[in-house]
Short mmCIF file of C-alpha atoms (C1' of nucleotides) in Angstrom, two decimals:
data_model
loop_
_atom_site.label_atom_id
_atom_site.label_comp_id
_atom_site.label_asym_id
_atom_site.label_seq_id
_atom_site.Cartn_x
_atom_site.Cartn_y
_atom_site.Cartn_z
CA UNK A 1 74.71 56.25 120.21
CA UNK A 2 76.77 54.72 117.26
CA UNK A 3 80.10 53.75 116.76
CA UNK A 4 83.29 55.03 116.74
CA UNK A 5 85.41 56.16 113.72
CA UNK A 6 88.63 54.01 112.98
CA UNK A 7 89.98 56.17 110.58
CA UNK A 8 89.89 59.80 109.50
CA UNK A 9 90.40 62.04 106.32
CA UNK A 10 93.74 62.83 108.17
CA UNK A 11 94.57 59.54 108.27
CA UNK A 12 93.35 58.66 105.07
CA UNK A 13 95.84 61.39 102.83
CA UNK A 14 98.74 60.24 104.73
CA UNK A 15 99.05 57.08 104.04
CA UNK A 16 97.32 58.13 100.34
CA UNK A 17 101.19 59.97 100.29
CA UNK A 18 102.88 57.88 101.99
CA UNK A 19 101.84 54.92 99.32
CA UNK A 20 102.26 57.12 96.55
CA UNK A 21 105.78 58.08 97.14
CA UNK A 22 106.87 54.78 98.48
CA UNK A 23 105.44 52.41 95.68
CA UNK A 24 104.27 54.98 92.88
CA UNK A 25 100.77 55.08 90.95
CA UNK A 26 100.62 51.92 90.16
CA UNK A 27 100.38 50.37 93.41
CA UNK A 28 97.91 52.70 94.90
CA UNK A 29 94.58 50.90 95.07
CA UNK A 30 92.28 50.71 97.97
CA UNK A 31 93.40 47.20 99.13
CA UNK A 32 96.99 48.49 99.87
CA UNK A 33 95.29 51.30 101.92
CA UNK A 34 93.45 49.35 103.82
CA UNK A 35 96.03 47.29 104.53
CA UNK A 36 98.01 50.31 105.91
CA UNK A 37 95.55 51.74 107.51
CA UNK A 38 94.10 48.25 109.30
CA UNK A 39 90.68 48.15 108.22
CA UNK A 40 89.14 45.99 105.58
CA UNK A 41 89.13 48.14 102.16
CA UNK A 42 85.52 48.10 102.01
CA UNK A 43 85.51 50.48 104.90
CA UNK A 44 87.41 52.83 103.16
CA UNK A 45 84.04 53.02 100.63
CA UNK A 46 82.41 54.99 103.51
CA UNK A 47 84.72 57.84 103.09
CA UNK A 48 85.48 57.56 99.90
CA UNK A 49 83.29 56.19 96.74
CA UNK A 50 86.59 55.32 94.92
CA UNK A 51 90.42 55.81 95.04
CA UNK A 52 90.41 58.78 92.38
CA UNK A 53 88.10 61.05 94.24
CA UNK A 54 90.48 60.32 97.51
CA UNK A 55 93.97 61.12 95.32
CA UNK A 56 92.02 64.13 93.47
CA UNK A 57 90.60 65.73 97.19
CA UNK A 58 94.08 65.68 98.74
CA UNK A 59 95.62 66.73 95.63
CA UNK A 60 93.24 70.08 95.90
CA UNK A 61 94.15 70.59 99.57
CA UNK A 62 98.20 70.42 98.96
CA UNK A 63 97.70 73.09 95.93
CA UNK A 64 95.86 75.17 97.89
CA UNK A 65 98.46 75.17 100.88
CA UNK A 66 100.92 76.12 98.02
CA UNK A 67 99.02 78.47 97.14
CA UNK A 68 98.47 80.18 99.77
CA UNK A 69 102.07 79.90 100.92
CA UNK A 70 103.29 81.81 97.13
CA UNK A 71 102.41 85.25 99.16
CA UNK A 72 105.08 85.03 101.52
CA UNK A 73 106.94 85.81 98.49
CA UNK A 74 105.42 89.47 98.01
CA UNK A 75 106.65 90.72 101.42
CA UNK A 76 110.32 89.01 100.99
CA UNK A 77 112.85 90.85 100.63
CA UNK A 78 114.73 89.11 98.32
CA UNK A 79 111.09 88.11 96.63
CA UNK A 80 112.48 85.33 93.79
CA UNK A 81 114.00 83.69 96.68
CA UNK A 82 111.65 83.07 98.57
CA UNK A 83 109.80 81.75 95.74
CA UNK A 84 112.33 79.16 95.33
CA UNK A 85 112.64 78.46 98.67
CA UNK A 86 108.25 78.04 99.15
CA UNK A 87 108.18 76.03 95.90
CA UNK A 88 111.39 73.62 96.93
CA UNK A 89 109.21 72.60 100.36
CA UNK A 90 106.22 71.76 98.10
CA UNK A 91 108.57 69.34 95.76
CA UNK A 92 106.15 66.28 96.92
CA UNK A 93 103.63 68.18 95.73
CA UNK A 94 105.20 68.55 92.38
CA UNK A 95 105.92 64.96 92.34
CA UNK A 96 101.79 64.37 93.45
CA UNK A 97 100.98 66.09 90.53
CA UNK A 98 103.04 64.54 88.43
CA UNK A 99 100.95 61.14 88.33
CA UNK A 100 97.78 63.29 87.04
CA UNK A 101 98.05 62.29 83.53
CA UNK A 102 97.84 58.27 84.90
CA UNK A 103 94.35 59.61 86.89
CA UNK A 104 91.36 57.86 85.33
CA UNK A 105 89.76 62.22 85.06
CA UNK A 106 86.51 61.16 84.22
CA UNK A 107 85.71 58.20 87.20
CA UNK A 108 82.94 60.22 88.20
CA UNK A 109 81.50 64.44 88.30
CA UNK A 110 83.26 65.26 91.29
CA UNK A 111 86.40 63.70 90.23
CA UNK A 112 86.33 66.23 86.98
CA UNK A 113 85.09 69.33 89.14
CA UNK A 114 88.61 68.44 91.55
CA UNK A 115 90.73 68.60 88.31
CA UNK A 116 88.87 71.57 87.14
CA UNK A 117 89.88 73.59 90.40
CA UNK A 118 93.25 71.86 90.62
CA UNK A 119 93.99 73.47 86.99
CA UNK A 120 92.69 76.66 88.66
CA UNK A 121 94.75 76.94 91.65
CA UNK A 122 97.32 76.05 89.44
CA UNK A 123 96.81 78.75 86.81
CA UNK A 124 96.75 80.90 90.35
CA UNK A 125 100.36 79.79 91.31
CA UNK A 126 101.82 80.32 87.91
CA UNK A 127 99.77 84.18 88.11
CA UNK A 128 101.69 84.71 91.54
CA UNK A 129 105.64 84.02 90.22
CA UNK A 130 104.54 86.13 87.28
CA UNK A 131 102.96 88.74 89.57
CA UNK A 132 106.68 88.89 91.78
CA UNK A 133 108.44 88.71 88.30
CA UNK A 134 106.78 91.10 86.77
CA UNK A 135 107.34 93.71 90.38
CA UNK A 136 111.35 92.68 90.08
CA UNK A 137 111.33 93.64 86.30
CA UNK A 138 109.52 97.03 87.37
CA UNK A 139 112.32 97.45 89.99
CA UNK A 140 114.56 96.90 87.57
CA UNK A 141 116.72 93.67 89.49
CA UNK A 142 115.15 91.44 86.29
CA UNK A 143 116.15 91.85 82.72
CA UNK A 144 113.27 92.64 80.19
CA UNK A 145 114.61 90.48 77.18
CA UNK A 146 113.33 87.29 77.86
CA UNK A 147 109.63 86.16 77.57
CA UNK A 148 108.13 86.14 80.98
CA UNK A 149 106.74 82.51 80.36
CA UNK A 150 110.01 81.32 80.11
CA UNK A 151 111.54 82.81 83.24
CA UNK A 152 108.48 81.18 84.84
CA UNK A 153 109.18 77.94 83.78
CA UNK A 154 112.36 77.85 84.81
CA UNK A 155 111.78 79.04 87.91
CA UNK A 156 109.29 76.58 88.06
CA UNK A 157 111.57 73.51 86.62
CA UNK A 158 114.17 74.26 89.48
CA UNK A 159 111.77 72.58 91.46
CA UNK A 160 113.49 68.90 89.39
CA UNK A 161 117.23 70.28 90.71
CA UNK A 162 118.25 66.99 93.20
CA UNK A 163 118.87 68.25 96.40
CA UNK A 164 122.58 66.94 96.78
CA UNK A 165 124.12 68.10 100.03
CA UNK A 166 123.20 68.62 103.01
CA UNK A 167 121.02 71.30 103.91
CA UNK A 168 117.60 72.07 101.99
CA UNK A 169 118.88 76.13 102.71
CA UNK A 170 122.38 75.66 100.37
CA UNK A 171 120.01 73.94 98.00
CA UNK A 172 118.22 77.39 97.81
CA UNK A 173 121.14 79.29 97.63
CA UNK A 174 122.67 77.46 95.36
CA UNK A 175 119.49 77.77 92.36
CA UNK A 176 118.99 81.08 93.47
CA UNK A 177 122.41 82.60 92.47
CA UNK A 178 122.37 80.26 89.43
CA UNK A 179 118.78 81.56 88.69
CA UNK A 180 119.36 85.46 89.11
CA UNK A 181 123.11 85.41 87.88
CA UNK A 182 123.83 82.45 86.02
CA UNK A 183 126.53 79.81 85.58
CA UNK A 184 128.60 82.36 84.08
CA UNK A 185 128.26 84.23 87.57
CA UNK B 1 108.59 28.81 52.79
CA UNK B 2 107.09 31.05 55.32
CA UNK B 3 104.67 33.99 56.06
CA UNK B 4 105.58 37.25 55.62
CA UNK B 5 105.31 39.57 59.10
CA UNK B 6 102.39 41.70 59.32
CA UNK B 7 104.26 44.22 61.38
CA UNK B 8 107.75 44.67 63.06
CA UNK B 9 109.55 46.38 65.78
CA UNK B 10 109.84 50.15 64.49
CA UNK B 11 105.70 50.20 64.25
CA UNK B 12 105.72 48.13 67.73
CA UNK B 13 108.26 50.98 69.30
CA UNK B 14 106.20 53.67 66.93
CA UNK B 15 103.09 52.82 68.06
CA UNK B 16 104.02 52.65 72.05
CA UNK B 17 105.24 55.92 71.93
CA UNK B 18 102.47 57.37 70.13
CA UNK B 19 99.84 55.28 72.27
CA UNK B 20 101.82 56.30 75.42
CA UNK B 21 102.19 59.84 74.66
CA UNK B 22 98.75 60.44 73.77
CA UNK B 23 96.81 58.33 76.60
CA UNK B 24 99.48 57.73 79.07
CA UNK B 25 100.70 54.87 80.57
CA UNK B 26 97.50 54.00 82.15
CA UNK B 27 96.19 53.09 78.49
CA UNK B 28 98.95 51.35 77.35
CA UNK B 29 98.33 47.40 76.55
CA UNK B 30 98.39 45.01 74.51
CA UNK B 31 94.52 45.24 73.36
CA UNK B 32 95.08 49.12 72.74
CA UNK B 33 98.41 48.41 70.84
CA UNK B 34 97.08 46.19 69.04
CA UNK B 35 93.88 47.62 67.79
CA UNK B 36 96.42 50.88 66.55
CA UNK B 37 98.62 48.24 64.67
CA UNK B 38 95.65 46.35 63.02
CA UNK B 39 96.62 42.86 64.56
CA UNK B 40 95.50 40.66 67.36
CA UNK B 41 96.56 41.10 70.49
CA UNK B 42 98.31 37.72 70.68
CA UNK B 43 99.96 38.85 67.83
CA UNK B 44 102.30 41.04 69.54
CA UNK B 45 103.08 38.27 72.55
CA UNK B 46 105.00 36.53 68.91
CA UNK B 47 107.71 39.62 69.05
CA UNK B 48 107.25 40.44 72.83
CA UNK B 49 106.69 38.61 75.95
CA UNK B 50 104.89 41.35 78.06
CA UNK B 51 104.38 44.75 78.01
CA UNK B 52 107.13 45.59 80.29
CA UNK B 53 110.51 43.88 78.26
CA UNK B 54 108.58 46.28 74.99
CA UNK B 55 108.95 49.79 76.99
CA UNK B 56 111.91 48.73 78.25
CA UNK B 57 113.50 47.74 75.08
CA UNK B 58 111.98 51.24 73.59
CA UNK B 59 113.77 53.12 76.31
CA UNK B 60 117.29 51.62 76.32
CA UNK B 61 116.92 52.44 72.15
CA UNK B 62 115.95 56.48 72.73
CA UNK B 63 118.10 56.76 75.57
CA UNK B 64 120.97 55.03 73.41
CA UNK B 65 120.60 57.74 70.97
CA UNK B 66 120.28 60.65 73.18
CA UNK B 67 123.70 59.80 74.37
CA UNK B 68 125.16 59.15 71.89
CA UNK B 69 124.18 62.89 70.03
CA UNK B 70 124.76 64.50 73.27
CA UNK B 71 128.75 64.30 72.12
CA UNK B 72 127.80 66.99 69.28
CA UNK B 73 128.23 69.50 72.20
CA UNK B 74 132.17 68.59 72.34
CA UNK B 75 132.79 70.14 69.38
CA UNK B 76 130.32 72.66 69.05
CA UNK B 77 131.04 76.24 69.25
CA UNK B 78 128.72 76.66 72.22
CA UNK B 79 128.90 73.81 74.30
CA UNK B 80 126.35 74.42 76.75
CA UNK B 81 124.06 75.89 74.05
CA UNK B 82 124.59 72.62 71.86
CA UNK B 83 123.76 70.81 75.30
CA UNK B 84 120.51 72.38 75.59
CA UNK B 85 119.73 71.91 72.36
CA UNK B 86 120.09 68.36 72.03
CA UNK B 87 118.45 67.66 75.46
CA UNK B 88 115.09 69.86 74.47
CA UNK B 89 114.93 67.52 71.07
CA UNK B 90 114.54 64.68 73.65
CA UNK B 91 111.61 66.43 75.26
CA UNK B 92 109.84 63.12 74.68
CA UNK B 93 112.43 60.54 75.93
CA UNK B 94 112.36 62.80 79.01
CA UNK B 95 108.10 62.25 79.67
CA UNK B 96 108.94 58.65 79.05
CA UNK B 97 111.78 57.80 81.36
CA UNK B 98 109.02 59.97 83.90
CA UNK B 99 106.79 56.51 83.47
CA UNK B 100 109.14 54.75 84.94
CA UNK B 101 107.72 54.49 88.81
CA UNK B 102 104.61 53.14 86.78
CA UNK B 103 106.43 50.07 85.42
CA UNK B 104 106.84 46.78 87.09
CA UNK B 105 110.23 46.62 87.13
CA UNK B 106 110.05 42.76 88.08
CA UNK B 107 108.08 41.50 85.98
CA UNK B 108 110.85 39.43 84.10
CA UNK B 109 114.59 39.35 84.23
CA UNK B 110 114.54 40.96 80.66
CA UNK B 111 112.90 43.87 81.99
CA UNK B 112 115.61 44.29 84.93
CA UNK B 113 118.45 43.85 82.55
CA UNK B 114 116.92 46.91 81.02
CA UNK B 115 116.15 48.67 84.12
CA UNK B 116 120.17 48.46 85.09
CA UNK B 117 121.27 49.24 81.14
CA UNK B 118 118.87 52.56 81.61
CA UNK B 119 120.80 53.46 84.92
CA UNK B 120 124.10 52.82 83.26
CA UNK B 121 123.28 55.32 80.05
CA UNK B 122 121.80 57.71 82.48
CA UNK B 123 124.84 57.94 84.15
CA UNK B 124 126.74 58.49 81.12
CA UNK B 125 124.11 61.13 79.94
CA UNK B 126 124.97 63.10 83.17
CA UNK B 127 128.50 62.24 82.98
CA UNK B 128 128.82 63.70 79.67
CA UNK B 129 126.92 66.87 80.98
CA UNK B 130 129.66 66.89 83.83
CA UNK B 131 132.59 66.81 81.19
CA UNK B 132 131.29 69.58 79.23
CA UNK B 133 130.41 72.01 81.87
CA UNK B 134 133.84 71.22 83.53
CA UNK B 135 136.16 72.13 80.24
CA UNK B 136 133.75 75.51 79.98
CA UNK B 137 134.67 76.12 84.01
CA UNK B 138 138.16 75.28 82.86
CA UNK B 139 138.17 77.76 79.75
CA UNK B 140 136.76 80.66 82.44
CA UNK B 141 133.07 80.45 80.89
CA UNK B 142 131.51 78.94 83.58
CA UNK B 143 131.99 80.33 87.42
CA UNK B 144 132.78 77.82 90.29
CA UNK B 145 131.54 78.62 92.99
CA UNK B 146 128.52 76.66 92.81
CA UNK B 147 128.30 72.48 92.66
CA UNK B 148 128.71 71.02 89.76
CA UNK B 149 125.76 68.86 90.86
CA UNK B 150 123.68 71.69 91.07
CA UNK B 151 124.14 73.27 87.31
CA UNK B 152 123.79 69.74 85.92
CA UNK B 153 120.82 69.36 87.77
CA UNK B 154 119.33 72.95 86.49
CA UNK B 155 120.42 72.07 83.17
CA UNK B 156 118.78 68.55 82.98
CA UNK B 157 115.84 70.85 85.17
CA UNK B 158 115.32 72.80 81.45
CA UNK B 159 113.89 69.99 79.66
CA UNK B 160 110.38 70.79 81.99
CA UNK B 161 110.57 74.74 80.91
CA UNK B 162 107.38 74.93 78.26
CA UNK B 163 108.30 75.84 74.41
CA UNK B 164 105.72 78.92 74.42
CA UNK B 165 106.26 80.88 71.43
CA UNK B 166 107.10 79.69 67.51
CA UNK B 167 110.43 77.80 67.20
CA UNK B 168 112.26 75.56 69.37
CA UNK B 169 115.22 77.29 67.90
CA UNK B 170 113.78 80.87 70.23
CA UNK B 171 113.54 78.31 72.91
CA UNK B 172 116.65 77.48 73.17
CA UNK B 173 118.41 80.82 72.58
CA UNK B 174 116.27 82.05 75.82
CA UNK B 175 117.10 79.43 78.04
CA UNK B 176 120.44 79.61 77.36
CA UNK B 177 120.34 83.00 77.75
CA UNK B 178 118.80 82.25 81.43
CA UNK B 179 121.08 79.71 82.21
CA UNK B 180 124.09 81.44 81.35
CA UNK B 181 123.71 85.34 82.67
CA UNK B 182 120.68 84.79 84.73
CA UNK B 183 117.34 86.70 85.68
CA UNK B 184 118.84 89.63 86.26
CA UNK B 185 121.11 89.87 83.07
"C1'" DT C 1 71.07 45.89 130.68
"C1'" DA C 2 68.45 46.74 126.45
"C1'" DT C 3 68.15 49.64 122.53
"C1'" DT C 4 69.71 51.54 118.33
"C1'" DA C 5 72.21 54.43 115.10
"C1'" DA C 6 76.35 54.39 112.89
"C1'" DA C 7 80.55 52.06 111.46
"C1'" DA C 8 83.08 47.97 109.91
"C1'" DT C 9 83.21 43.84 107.57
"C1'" DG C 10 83.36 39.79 104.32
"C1'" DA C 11 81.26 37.76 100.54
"C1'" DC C 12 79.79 38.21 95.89
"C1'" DA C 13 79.39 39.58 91.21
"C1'" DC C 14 81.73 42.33 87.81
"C1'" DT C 15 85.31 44.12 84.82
"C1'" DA C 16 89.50 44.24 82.26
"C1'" DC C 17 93.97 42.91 81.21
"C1'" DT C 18 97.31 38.85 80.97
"C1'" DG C 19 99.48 34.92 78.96
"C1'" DT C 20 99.07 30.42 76.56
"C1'" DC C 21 98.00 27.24 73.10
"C1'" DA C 22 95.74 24.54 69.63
"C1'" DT C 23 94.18 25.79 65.25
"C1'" DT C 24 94.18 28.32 60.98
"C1'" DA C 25 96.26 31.15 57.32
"C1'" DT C 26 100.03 32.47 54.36
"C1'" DG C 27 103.53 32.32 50.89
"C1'" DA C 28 107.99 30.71 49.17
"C1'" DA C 29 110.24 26.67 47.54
"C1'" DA C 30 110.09 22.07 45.74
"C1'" DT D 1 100.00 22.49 42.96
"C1'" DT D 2 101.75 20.48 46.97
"C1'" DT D 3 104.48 21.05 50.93
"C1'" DC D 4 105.67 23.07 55.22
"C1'" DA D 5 107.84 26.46 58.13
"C1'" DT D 6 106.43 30.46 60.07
"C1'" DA D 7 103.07 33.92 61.44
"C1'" DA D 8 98.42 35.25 63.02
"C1'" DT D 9 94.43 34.30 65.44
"C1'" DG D 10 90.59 33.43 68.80
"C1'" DA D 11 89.27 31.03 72.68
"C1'" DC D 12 90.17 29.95 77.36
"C1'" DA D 13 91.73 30.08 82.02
"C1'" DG D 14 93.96 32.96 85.33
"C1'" DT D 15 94.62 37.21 88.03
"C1'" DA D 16 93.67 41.39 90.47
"C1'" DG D 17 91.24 45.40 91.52
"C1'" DT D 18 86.28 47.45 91.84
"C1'" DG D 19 82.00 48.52 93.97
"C1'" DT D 20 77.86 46.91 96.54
"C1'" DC D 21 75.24 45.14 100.19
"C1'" DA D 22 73.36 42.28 103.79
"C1'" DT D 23 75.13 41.21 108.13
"C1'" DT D 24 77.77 41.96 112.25
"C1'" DT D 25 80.03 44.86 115.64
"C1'" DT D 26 80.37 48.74 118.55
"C1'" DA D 27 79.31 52.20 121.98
"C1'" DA D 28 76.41 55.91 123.60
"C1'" DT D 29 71.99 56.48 125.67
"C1'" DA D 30 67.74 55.34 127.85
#
DNA sequence: TATTAAAATGACACTACTGTCATTATGAAA
DNA sequence: TTTCATAATGACAGTAGTGTCATTTTAATA
């Protein structure tokens, strides 16, 4: 019996992204999804009871993929690297997150439990670059001097560097030797 | 003959900064803006025609400035050090010029002109960086093997790296520290 | 083919901000 | 104190997204 789906969660968070970075914040409401995704917006109440719930679930699932991507980075061997490079992939992410502060947080409970966990996972991805910094300053290829919370946040600015030529591997390169050596080289 | 103004643009530019920075750009309109300034919301329609042409207006003033003290590094001492100094004071101007996606930037021909005047002094901004960092590779202090595009970009990246401890002065001696010799020191 | 559970839909009421304008208030000069 | 140019105001109509729900459509099953 019953009907079939026209749309699914799949569906749903890539054209949630694909609005997002196309036309920004502001223009994400559900009648420009439904008009992407070819069903009237109220169908889009079935799945979801309102736009930030939708935004807030897919912004969980990208951290998490992050997340769980940071522990390449332990069995690297050049481990900052491949921090850098696993961070640069995720710069939509870091572009996703950035429209948090224009998120009504308090639409509804479930909307505040998703920022809850999202501040988790991301208090778990800052733990992991300090966790590999922290191993490199043991092994003595990082200096000691400098507060670990700002070596962090650089490393986790360089995700803001514009990707100017070609390939997304010079781009890595390129931050890396800047990051571990400087412009002073 | 006349009526004396009840407020005028420095509170209008003081308040949308304060209003933006503390509730984001969601919150900011004319009934919150006015309620902080003590006037009716028509009010404000008597010194600006929208909400747009007013953040617009704010932006081309801070961004005016930031250029124009970003020429202290020229003669300073430490060039790239003066750089990141002035650049962290306009910590602010940076999370505003992030609201930008959020704008309508056609909502008048006011608000374009604005728009373009922003690209323009952006330009210059990075320009300037350019100029510096090029005399230091000049001078030996900087290395050159890596893109100029790329060390701008880290440096403009900095602005994002959190002030953690006590002073911005600490701030900025770390960074600098990281920017110039690196992670590893 | 008839039944029926589930999905999709369009219409409706609601909310909140926008922009305008006729009216009212103010205060400096005559 | 009267005048009047300028500023402030509140009311009103307009706009656009929100969320709900009764109704319609669909497709698997009997």
């Amino acid at each position: 019996m019953s009907r079939k789906k026209t749309i699914d969660e799949a569906q749903l968070f890539q054209e949630t992204e694909k609005l997002i970075m196309e036309s920004g914040y502001a223009e994400f409401h559900f009648k420009a999804l439904a008009e992407r995704l070819g069903v009237a917006r109220s169908t889009i109440y079935n799945y979801y009871p309102n736009k930030e719930e939708l935004i807030t679930s897919y912004m969980v699932r990208l951290l998490e993929r992050a997340v769980e991507n940071m522990d390449e980075a332990f069995e690297a061997e050049y481990p900052v690297k491949q921090l850098i490079s696993v961070w640069s992939r995720y710069a939509n992410m870091h572009q996703m997150l950035q429209i948090m502060p224009y998120i009504n947080q308090k639409a509804t409970p479930k909307v505040e439990e998703n920022i809850r966990v999202m501040y988790t996972l991301f208090g778990e991805m800052k733990s992991k670059i300090h966790h590999v910094l922290k191993k490199e300053q043991e092994s003595g290829r990082i200096r000691e001097d400098i507060h670990m919370a700002t070596m962090t946040g650089l490393l986790m600015a360089t995700v803001q560097v514009p990707v100017h030529h070609n390939s997304l591997g010079q781009w890595v390169d390129e931050v890396y030797e800047l990051v571990m050596n400087g412009c002073k080289g």
